GROMACS .gro file of C-alpha atoms in nm:
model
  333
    1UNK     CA    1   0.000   0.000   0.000
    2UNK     CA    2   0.109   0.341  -0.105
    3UNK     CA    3  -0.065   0.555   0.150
    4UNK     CA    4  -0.007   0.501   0.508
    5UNK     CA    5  -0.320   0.486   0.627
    6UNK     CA    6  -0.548   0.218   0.391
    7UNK     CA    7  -0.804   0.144   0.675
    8UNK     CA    8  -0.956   0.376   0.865
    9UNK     CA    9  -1.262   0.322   1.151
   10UNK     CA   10  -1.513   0.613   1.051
   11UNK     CA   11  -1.589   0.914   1.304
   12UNK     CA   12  -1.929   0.811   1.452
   13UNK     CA   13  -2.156   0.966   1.739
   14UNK     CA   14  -2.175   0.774   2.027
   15UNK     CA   15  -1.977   0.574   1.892
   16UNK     CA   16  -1.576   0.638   1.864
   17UNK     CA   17  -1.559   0.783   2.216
   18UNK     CA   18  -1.189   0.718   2.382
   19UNK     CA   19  -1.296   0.427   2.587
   20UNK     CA   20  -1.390   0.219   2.190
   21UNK     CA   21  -1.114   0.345   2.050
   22UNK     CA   22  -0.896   0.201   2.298
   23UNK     CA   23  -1.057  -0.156   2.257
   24UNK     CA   24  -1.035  -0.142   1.898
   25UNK     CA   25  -0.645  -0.040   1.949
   26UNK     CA   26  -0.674  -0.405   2.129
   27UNK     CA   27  -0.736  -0.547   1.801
   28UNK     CA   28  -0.583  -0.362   1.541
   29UNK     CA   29  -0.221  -0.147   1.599
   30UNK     CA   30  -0.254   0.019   1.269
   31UNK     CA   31  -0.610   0.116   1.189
   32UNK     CA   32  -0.585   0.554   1.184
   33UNK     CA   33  -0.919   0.567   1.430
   34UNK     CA   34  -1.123   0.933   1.449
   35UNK     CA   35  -1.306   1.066   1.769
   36UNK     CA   36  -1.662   1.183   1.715
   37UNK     CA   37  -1.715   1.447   1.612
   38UNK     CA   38  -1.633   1.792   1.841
   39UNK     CA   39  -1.771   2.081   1.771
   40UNK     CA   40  -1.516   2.452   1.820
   41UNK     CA   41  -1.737   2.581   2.058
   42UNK     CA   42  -1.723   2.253   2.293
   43UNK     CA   43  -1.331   2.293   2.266
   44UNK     CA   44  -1.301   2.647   2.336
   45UNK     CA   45  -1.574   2.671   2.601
   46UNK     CA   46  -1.629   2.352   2.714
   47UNK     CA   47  -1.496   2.057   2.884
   48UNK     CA   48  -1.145   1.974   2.695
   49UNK     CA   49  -1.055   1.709   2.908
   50UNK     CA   50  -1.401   1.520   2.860
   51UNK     CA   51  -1.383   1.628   2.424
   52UNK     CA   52  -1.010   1.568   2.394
   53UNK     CA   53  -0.810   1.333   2.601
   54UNK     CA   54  -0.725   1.008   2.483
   55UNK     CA   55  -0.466   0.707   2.588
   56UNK     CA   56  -0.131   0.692   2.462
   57UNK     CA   57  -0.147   0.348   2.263
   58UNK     CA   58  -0.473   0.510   2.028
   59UNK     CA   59  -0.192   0.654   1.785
   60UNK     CA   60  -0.247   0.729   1.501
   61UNK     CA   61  -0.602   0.888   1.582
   62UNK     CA   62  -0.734   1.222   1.411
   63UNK     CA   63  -0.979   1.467   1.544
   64UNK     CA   64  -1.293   1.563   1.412
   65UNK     CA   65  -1.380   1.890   1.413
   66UNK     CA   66  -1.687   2.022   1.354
   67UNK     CA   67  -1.776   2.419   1.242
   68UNK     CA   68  -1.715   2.643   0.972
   69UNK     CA   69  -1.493   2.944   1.125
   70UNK     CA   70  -1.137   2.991   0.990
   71UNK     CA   71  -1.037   3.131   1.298
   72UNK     CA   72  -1.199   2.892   1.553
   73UNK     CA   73  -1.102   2.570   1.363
   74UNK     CA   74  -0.756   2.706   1.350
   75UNK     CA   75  -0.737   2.767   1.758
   76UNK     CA   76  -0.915   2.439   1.767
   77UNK     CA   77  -0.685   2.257   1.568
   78UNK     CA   78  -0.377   2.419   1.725
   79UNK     CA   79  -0.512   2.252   2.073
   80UNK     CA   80  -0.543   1.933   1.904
   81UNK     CA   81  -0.186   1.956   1.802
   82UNK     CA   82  -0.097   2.038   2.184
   83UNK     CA   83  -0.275   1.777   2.254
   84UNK     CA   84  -0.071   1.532   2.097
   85UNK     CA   85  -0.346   1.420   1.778
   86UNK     CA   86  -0.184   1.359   1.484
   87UNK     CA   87  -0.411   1.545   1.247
   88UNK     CA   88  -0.738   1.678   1.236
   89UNK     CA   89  -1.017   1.679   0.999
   90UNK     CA   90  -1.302   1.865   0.959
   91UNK     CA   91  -1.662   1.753   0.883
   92UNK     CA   92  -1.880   1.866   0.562
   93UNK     CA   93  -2.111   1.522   0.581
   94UNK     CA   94  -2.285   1.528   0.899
   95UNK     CA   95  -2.640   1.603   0.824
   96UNK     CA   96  -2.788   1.644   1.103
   97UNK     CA   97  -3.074   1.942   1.249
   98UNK     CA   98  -2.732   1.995   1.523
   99UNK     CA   99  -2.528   2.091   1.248
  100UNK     CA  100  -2.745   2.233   0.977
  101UNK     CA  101  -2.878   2.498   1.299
  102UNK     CA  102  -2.494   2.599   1.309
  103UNK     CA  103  -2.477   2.560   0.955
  104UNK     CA  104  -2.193   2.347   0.904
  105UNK     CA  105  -2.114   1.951   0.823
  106UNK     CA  106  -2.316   1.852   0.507
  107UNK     CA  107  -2.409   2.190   0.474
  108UNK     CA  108  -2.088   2.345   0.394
  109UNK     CA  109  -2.079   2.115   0.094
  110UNK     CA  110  -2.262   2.433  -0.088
  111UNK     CA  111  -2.024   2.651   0.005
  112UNK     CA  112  -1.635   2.531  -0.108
  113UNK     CA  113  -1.510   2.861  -0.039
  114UNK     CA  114  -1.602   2.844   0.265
  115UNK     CA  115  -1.438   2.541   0.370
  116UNK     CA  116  -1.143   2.652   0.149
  117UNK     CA  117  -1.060   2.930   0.397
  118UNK     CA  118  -1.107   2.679   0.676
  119UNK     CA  119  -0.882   2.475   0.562
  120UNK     CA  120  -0.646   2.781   0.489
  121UNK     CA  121  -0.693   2.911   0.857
  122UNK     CA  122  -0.620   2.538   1.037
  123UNK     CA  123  -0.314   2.461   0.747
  124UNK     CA  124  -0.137   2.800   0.848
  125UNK     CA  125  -0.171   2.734   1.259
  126UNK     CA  126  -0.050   2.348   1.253
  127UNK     CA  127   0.194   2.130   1.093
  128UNK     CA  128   0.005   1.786   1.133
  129UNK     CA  129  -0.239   1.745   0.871
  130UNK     CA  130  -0.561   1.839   0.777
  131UNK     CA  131  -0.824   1.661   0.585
  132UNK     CA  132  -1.174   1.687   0.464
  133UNK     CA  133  -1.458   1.434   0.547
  134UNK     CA  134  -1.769   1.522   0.313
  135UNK     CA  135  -2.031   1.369   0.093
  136UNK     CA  136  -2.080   1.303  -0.321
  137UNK     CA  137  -2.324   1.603  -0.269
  138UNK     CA  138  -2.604   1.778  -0.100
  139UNK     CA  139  -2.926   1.818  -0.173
  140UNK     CA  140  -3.006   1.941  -0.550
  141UNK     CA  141  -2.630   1.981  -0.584
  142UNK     CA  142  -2.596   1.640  -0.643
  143UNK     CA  143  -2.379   1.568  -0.977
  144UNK     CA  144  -2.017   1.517  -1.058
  145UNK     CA  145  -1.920   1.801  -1.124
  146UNK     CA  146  -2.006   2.006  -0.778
  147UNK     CA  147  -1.824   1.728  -0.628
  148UNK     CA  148  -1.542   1.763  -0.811
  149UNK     CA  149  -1.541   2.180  -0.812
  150UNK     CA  150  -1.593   2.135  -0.434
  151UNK     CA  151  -1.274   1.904  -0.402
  152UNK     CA  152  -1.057   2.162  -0.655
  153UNK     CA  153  -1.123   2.451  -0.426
  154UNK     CA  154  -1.045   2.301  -0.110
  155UNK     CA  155  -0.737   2.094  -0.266
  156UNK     CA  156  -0.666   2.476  -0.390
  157UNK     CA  157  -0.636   2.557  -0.036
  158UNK     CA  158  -0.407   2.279   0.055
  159UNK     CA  159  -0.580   2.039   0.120
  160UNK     CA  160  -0.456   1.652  -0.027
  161UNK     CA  161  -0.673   1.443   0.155
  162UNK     CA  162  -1.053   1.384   0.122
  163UNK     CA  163  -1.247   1.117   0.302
  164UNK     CA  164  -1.578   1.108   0.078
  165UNK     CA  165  -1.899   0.936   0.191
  166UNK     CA  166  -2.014   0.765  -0.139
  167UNK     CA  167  -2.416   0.912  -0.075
  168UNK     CA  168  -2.527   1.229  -0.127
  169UNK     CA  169  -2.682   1.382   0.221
  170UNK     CA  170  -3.060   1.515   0.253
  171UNK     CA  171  -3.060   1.852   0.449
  172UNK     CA  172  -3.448   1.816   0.456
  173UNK     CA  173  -3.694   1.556   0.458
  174UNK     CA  174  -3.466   1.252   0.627
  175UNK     CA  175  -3.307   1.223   0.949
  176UNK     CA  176  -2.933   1.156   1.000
  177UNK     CA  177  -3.016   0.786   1.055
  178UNK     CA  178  -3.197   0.762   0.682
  179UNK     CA  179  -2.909   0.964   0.563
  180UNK     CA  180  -2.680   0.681   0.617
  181UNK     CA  181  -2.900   0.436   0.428
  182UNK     CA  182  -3.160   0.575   0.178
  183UNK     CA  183  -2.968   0.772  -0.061
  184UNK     CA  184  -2.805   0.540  -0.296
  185UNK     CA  185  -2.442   0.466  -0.306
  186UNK     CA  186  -2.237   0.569  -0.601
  187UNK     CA  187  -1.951   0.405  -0.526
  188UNK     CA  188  -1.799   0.458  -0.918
  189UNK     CA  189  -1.818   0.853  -0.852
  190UNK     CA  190  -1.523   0.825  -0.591
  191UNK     CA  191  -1.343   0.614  -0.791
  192UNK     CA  192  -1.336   0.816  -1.062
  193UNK     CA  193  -1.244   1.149  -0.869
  194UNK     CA  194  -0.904   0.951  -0.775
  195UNK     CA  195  -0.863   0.851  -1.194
  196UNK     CA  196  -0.911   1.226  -1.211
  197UNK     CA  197  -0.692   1.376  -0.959
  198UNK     CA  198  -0.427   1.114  -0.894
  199UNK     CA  199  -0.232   1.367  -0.704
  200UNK     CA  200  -0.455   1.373  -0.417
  201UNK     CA  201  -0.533   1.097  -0.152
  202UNK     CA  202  -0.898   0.972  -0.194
  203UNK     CA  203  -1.058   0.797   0.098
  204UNK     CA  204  -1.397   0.611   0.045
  205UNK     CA  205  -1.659   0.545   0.307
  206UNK     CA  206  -2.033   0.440   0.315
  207UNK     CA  207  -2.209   0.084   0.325
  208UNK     CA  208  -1.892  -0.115   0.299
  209UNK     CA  209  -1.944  -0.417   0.539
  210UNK     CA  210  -1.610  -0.676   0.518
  211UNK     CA  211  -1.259  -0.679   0.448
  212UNK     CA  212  -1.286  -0.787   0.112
  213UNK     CA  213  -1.541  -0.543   0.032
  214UNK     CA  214  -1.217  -0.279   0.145
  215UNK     CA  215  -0.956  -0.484  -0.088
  216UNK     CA  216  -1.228  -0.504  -0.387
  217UNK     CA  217  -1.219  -0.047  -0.315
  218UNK     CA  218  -0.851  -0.057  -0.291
  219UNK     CA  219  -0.812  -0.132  -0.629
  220UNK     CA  220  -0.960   0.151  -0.708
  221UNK     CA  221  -0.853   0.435  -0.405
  222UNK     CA  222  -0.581   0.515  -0.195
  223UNK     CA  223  -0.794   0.415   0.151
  224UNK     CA  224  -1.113   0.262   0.287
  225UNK     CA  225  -1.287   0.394   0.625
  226UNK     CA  226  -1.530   0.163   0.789
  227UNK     CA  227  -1.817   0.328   0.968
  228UNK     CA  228  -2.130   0.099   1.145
  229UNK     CA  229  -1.964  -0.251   1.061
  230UNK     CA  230  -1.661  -0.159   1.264
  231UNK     CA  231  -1.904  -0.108   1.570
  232UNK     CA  232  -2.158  -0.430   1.446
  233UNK     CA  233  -1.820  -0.647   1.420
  234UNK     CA  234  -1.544  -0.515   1.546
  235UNK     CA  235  -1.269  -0.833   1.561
  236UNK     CA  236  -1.314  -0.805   1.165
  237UNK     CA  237  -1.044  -0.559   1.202
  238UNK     CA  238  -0.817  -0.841   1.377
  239UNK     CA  239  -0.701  -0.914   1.053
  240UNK     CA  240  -0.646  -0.547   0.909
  241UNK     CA  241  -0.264  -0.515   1.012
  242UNK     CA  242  -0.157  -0.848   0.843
  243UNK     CA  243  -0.356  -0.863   0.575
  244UNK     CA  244  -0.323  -0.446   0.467
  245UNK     CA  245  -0.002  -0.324   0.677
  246UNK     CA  246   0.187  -0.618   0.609
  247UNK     CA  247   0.252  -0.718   0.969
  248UNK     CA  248   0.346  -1.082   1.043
  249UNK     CA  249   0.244  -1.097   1.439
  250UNK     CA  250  -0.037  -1.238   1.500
  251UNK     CA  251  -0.357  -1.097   1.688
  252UNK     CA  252  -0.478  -1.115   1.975
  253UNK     CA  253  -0.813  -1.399   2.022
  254UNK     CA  254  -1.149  -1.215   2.122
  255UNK     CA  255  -1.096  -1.353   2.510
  256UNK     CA  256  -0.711  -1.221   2.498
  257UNK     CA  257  -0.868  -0.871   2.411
  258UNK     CA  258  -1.128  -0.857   2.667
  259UNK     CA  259  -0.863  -1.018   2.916
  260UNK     CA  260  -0.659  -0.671   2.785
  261UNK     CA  261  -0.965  -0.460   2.891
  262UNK     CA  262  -0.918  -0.568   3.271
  263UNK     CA  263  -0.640  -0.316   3.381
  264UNK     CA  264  -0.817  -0.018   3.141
  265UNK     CA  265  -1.158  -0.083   3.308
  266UNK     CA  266  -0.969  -0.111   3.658
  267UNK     CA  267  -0.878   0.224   3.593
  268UNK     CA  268  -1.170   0.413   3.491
  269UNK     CA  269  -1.365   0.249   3.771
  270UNK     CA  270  -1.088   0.346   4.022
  271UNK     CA  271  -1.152   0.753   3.903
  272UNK     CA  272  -1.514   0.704   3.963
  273UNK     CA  273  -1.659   0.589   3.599
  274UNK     CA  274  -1.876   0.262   3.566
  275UNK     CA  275  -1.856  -0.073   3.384
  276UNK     CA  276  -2.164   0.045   3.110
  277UNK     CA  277  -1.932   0.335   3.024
  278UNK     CA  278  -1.690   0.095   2.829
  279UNK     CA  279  -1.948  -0.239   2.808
  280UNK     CA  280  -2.183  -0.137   2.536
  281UNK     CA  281  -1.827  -0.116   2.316
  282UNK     CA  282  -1.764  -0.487   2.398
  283UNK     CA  283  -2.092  -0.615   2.308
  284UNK     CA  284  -2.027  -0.723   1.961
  285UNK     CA  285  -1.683  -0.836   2.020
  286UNK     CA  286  -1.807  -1.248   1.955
  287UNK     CA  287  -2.057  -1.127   1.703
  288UNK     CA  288  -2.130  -1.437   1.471
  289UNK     CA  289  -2.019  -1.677   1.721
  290UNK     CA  290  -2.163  -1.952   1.913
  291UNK     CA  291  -2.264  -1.820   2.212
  292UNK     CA  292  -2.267  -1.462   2.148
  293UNK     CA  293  -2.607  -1.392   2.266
  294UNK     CA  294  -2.566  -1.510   2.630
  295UNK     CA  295  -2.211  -1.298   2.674
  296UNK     CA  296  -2.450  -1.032   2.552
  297UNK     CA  297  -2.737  -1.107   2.741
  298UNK     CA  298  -2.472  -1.089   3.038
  299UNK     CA  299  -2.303  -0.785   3.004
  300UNK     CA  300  -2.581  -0.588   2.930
  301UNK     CA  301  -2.799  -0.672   3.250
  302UNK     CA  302  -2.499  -0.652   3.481
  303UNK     CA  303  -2.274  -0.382   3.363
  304UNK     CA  304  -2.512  -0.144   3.512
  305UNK     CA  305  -2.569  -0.207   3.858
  306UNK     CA  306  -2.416  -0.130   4.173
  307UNK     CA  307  -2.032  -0.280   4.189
  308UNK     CA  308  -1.998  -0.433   3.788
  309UNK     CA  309  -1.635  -0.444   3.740
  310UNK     CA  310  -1.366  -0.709   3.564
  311UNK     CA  311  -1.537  -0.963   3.700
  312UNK     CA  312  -1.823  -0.873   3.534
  313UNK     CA  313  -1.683  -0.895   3.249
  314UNK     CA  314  -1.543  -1.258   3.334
  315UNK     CA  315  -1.869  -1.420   3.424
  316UNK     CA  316  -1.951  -1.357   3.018
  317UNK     CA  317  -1.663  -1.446   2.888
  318UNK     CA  318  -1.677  -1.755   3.103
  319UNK     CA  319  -2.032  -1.828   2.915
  320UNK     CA  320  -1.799  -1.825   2.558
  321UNK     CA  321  -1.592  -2.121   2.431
  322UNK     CA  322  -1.208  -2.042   2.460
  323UNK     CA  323  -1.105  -1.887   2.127
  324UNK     CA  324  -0.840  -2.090   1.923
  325UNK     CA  325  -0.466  -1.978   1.980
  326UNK     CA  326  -0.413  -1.670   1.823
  327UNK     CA  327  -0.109  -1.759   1.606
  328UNK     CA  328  -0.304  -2.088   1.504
  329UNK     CA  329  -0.625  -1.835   1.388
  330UNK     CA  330  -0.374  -1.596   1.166
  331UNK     CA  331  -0.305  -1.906   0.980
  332UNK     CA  332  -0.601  -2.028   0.842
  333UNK     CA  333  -0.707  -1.635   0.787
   0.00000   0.00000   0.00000
């Protein structure tokens, strides 16, 4: 692979929050993982600690910034530098009521010029990079060509790196949830805006479900980011550093990564968080195996109440079969 970063778990609300990203870091060391996404005004007058901090061992990880002033993106993305992210990138594909009231995400997709001087602003305060996350279009401005007059201006401004969700986003009419699934993919769109403009990196997202689904869009883009299925089955990615990085050690089993989680969770329960902060995350992590449902069924009626800790977390995994070696898994993979 020429670019660094091939696979790439999607920015997702409610979703990518530190305490996921460090389980998935369990699984795969070379996935580039995202944080939600964080509005400027959160960062400047909120909470950074709560929007920002993240363990040591999620590197590489980018932040998502949401907003569309030049100025507050760049202060924002100069604390993200201090922070110790290794780029940020900012959202034009979120359409949600949230961002369409502040009128940015999807929205800025009708303005390029806009998110030109963004880019601009952020480019001139930081030397880690900057990328774009957007859609194939918005609304009526739906064809080819805005998509590719919206990725000239902004690579105009500096930018080399888009991230493009292969739907076109409804402002109006159908809620971020139908937004995901209702407009049609267009895969062939983002395909050919890399043919076009080889020069830049091309990242494609939206409705792509497996591994081989990624190698099939590899053959056609520099990178793949995996949105819902990385939450749905998340030891897919188990595979990603041998099969896409090129790494010969082999993974960790599902029980050896929750058996990892212990000292994490030990932690946040020691400065006053809770089991069901971190359990929903682990839900999924035996999805498709035998089993699955009762580890489930487990964590999610005990991880609430009063005292859930590691062993907690034990009393499911005790309820699973005992995964296969993990160097004997990598080779039948």
């Amino acid at each position: 692979m020429s670019f660094k970063h091939p696979i790439s778990i999607a920015p997702m609300m409610k979703r990518t929050d530190r305490h996921f990203r460090f389980f998935m870091r369990l699984i795969s060391r070379r996935t580039l993982l995202y944080t939600e996404m964080v509005t400027t005004g959160a960062i400047l007058h909120g909470d950074r600690d709560q929007h920002l901090r993240f363990d040591d061992s999620e590197h590489p990880i980018s932040l998502q910034l949401g907003g569309d002033d030049p100025n507050e993106l760049a202060q924002c993305a100069r604390i993200a530098r201090d922070w110790g992210y290794d780029e940020v990138n900012l959202n034009v594909g979120c359409p949600s009521d949230r961002v369409q009231n502040g009128n940015f995400g999807a929205c800025l997709m009708k303005t390029p010029e806009t998110v030109a001087r963004a880019v601009e602003a952020m480019r001139e305060a930081v030397d880690i990079e900057v990328t774009v996350k957007h859609r194939i279009g918005v609304d009526e401005l739906d064809d080819y060509a805005h998509m590719q007059r919206f990725v000239d201006t902004v690579a105009a401004a500096g930018c080399t790196r888009f991230s493009v969700h292969a739907r076109k986003a409804w402002l109006q009419g159908l809620s971020p949830k139908e937004n995901r699934n209702v407009p049609p993919l267009r895969y062939p769109e983002v395909w050919r805006l890399k043919e076009e403009r080889p020069e830049l990196t091309i990242e494609i997202n939206g409705g792509i479900l497996t591994m081989d689904q990624a190698a099939e869009h590899l053959e056609h883009v520099d990178a793949v980011m995996i949105g819902r299925a990385a939450y749905d089955n998340p030891y897919q990615f188990s595979d990603v550093d041998r099969r896409f990085y090129g790494e010969q050690s082999a993974p960790r089993t599902r029980h050896e990564v929750a058996r990892a989680m212990y000292p994490y969770i030990e932690r946040h329960l020691s400065q006053g968080g809770k089991l069901s902060h971190i359990s929903g995350h682990l839900l999924q992590l035996f999805a498709g195996q035998p089993g699955a449902r009762r580890y489930r069924r487990h964590l999610s009626e005990n991880a609430w109440r009063e005292g859930a800790g590691v062993h907690t977390l034990e009393q499911a995994l005790n309820l699973m079969q005992e995964d296969a070696p993990a160097t004997k898994k990598a080779a039948t993979l």
